[in-house]
Short mmCIF file of C-alpha atoms in Angstrom, two decimals:
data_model
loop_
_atom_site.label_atom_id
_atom_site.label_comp_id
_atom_site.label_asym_id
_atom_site.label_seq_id
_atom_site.Cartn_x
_atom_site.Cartn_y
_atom_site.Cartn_z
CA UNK A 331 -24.97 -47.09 28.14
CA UNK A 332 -24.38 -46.79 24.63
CA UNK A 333 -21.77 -44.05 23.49
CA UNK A 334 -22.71 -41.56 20.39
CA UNK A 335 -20.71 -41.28 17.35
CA UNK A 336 -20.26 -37.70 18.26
CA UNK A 337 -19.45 -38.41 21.80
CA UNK A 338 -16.38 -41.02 20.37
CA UNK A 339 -14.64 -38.48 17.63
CA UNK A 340 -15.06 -35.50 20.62
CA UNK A 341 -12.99 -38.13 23.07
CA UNK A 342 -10.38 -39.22 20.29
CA UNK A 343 -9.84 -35.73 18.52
CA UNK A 344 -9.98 -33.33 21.52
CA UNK A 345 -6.52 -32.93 22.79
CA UNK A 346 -4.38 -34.49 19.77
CA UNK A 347 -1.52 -32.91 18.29
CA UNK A 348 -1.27 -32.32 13.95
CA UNK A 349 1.56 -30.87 12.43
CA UNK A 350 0.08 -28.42 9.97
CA UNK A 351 2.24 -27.85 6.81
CA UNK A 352 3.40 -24.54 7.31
CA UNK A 353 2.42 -23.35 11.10
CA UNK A 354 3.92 -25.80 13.42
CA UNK A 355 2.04 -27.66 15.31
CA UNK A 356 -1.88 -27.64 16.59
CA UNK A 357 -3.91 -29.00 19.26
CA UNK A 358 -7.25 -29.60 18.55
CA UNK A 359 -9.40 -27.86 21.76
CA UNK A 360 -13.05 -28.56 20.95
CA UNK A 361 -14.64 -30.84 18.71
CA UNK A 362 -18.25 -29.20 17.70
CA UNK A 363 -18.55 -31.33 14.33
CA UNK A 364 -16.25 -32.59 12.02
CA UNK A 365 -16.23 -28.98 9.89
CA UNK A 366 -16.11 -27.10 12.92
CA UNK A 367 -13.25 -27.71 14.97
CA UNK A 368 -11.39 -25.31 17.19
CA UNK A 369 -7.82 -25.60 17.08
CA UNK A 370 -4.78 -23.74 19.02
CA UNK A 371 -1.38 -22.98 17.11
CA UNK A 372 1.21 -23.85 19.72
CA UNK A 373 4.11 -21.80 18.67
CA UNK A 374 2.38 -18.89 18.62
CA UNK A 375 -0.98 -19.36 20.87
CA UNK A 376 -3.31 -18.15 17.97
CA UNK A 377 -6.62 -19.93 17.63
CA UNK A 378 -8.93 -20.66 14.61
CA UNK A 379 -11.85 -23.05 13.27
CA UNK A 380 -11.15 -25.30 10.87
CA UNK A 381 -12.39 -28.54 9.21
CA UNK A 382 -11.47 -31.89 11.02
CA UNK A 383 -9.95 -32.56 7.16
CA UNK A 384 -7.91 -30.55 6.71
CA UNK A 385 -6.33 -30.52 9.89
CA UNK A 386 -5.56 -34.05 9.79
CA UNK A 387 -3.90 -33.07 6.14
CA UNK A 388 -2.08 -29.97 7.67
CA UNK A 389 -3.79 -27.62 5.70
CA UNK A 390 -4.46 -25.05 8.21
CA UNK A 391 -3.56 -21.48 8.13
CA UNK A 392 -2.41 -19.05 11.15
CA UNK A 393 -3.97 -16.07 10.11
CA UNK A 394 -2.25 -14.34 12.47
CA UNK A 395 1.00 -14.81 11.36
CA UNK A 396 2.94 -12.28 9.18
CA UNK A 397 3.46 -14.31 5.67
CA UNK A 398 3.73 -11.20 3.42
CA UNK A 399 6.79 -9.54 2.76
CA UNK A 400 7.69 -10.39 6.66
CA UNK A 401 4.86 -7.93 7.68
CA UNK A 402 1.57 -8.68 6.80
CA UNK A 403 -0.90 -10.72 7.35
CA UNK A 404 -3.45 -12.15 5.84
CA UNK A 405 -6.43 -12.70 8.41
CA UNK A 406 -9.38 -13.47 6.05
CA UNK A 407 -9.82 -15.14 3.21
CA UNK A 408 -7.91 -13.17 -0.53
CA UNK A 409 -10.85 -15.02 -2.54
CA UNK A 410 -12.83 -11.72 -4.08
CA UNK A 411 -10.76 -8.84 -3.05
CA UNK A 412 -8.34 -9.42 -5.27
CA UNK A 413 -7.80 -5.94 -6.44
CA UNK A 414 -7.35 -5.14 -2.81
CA UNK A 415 -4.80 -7.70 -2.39
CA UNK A 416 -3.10 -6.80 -5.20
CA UNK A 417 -2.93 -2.79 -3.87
CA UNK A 418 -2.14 -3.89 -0.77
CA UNK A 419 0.65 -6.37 -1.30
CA UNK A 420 2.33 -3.74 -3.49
CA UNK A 421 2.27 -1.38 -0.91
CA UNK A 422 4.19 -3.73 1.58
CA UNK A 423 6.26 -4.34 -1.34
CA UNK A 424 7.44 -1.36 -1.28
CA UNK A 425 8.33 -0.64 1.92
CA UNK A 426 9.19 -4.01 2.78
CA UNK A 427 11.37 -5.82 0.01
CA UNK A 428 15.11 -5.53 -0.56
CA UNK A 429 15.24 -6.56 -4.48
CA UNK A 430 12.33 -3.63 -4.91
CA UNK A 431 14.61 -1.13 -3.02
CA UNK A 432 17.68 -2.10 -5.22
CA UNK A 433 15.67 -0.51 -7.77
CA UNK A 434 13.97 2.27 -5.90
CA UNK A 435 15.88 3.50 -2.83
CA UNK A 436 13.52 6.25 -1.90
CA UNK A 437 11.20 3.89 -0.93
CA UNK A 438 13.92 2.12 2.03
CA UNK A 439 12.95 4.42 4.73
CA UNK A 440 8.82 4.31 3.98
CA UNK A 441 6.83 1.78 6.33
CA UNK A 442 3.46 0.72 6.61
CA UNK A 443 1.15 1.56 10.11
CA UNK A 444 0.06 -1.44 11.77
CA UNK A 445 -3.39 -1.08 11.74
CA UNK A 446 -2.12 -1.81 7.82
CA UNK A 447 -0.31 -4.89 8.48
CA UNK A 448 -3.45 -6.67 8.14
CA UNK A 449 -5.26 -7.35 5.11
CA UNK A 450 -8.77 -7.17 6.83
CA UNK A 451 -8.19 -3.55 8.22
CA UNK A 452 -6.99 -2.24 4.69
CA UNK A 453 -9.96 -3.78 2.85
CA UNK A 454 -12.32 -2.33 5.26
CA UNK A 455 -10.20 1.37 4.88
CA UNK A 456 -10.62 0.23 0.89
CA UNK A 457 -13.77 -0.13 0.74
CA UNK A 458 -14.97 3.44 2.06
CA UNK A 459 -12.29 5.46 0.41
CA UNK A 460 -12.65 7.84 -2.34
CA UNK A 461 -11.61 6.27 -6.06
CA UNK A 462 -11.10 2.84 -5.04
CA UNK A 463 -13.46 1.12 -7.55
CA UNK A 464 -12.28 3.45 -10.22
CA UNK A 465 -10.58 1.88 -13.25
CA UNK A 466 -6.89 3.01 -13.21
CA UNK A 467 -6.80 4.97 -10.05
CA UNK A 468 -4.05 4.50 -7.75
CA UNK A 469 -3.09 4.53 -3.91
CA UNK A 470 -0.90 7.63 -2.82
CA UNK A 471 0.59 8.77 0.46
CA UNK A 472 2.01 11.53 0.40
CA UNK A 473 -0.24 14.19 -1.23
CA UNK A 474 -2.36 14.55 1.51
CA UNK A 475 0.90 15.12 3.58
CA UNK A 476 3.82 16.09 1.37
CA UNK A 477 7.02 14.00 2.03
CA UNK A 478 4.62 11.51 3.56
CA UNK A 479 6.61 7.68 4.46
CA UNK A 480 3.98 6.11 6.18
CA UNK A 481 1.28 4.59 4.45
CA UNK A 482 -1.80 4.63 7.16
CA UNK A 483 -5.49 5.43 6.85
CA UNK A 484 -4.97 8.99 7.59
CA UNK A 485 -2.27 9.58 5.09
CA UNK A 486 -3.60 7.48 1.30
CA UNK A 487 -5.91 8.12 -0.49
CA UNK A 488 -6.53 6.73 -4.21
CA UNK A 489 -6.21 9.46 -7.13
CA UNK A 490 -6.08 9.17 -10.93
CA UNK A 491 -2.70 8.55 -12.30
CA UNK A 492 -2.41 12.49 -13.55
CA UNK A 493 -2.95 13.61 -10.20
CA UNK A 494 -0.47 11.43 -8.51
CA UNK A 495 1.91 11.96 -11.75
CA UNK A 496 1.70 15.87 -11.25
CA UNK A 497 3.41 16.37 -7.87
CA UNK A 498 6.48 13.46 -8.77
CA UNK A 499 9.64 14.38 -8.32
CA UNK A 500 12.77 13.00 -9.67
CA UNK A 501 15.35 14.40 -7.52
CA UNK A 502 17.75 10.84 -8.00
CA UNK A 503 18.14 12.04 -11.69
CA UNK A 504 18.28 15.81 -12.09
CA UNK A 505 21.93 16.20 -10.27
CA UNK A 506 22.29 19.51 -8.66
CA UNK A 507 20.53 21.99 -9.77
CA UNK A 508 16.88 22.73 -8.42
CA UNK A 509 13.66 20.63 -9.79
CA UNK A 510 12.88 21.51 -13.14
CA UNK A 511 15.76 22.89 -13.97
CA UNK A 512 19.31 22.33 -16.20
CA UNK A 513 22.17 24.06 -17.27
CA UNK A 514 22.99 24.62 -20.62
CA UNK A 515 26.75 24.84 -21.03
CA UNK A 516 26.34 25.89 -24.63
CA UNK A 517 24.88 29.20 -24.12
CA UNK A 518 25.75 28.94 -20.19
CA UNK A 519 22.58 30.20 -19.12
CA UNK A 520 19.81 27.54 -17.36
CA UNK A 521 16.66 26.82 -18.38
CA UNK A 522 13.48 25.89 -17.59
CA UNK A 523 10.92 23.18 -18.18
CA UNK A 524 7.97 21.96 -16.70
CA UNK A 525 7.12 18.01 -17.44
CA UNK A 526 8.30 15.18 -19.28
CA UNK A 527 5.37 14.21 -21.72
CA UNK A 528 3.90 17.02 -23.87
CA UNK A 529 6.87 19.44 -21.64
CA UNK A 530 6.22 23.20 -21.84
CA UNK A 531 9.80 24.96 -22.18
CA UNK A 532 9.59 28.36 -19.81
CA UNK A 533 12.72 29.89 -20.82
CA UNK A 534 16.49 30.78 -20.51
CA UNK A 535 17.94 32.15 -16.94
CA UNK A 536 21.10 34.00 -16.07
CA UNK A 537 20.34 31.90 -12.53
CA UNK A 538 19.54 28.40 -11.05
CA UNK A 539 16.93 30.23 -8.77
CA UNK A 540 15.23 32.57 -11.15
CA UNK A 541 14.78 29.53 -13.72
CA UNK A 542 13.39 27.30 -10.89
CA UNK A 543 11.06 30.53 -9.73
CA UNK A 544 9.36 29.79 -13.17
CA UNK A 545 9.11 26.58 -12.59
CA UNK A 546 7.20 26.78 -9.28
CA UNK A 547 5.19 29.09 -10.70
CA UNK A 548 4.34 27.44 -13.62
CA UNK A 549 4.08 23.89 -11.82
CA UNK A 550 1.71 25.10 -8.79
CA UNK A 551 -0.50 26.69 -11.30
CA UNK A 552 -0.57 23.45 -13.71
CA UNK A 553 -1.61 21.32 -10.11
CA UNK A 554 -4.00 23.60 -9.10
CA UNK A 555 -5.48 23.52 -12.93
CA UNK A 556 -5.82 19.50 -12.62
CA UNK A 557 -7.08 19.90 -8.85
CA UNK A 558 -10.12 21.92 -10.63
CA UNK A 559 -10.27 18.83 -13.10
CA UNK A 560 -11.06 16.24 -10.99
CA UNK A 561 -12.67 18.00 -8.16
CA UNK A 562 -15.88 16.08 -8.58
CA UNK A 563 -13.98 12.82 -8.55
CA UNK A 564 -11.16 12.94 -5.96
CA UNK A 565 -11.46 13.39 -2.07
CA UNK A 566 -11.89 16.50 -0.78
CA UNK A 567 -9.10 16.33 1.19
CA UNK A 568 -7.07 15.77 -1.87
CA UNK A 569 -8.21 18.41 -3.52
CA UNK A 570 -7.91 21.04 -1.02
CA UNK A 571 -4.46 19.43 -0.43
CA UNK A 572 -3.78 20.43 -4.15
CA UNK A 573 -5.12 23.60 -4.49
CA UNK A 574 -2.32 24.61 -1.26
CA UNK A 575 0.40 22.44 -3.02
CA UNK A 576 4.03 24.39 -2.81
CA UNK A 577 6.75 23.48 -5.04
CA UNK A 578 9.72 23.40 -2.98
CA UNK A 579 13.52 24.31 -4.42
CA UNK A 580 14.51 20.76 -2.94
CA UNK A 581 11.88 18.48 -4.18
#
């Protein structure tokens, strides 16, 4: 009885060993054709399909396997979402990368929610969210919840840059006194100001906390005033989250 092609490369492959080029090793579990073959990852059990090339070359992948910033992973193919890639590798980079936190130290004690770790969950959480296709809008976490450090589905959202810009804080560089305030030791009064670019002065202060009174007042007003802006564009949930925003003496 004569034996098929098919029937020969099903005998030899299933059951050998490659060594892949990153992943370990791989045992090849079922032979279908040679661009379908089902392969197991041994050092971590993981599973996946690949061609009978390239996993005699070693050029599989375990997309199960965190390879991003020790943390994520990328399950499905980058090729077309880059824009999501790029969003969501930042994000991990943030949270995740020592050299970024020598530079931004805020950002050491924010993490990422599992359900994130993957790339396929945060495309899919991309691609139904508010802003994401818009030119020069960004992801944000903590508007929707103020002092957010967890980027998850329920917490970002993507806003233009002026209404993530309006509620930063720089609390690293200010010293002591309260946000938007400074002390003039000239005239030893404080003072006031609200922004950096095209900054509206609101005035001298015998105190820290009457200056910094104006301040919130004058800040929560400006949010709400770009809230009303873009409330056609942005989430609803962001703007509701705007229009309630309260500027806090230790932001």
């Amino acid at each position: 009885m004569m034996v098929s092609k098919y029937a020969k490369l099903k005998e030899k492959y299933e059951g050998m060993v490659f060594t892949s080029q990153r992943f370990g090793d791989v045992e090849v579990l079922e032979y279908e054709h040679s661009d379908k073959v089902l392969v197991r990852f041994i050092d971590t059990d993981n599973t996946g399909v690949f061609t009978m090339h390239n996993i005699s070359r070693g050029k599989v992948k375990d997309r199960e396997v965190p390879t991003v910033y020790g943390v994520g992973i990328v399950d499905i193919p980058i090729k077309g979402h880059n824009k999501a890639y790029s969003c969501w590798a930042d994000m991990l980079r943030r949270c995740y990368d020592p050299k970024f936190h020598e530079r931004r130290p805020t950002y050491k004690t924010c993490t990422v929610a599992k359900r994130f770790h993957k790339f396929s969950e945060f495309l899919k959480w991309c691609n139904s969210a508010t802003g994401f296709d818009n030119e020069g809008w960004c992801l944000d976490k903590d508007i929707l919840v103020k002092g957010n450090k967890i980027y998850s589905p329920n917490t970002c959202c993507f806003v233009p840059k002026e209404v993530n810009n309006v509620v930063l804080t720089s609390s690293s560089k200010r010293g002591e006194n309260p946000v938007g305030v400074r002390y003039d030791s000239v005239r030893q009064v404080y003072s006031s100001t609200m922004g950096k670019v095209n900054s509206k002065f609101l005035g001298y202060f015998d105190t820290a906390l009457s200056a910094f009174q104006a301040y919130k007042q004058a800040k929560e007003d400006y949010i709400k005033e770009v809230a009303e802006l873009y409330k056609d564009q942005i989430d609803i949930r962001v703007y509701e989250a705007l229009m309630k925003y309260e500027v806090d003496i230790n932001d």
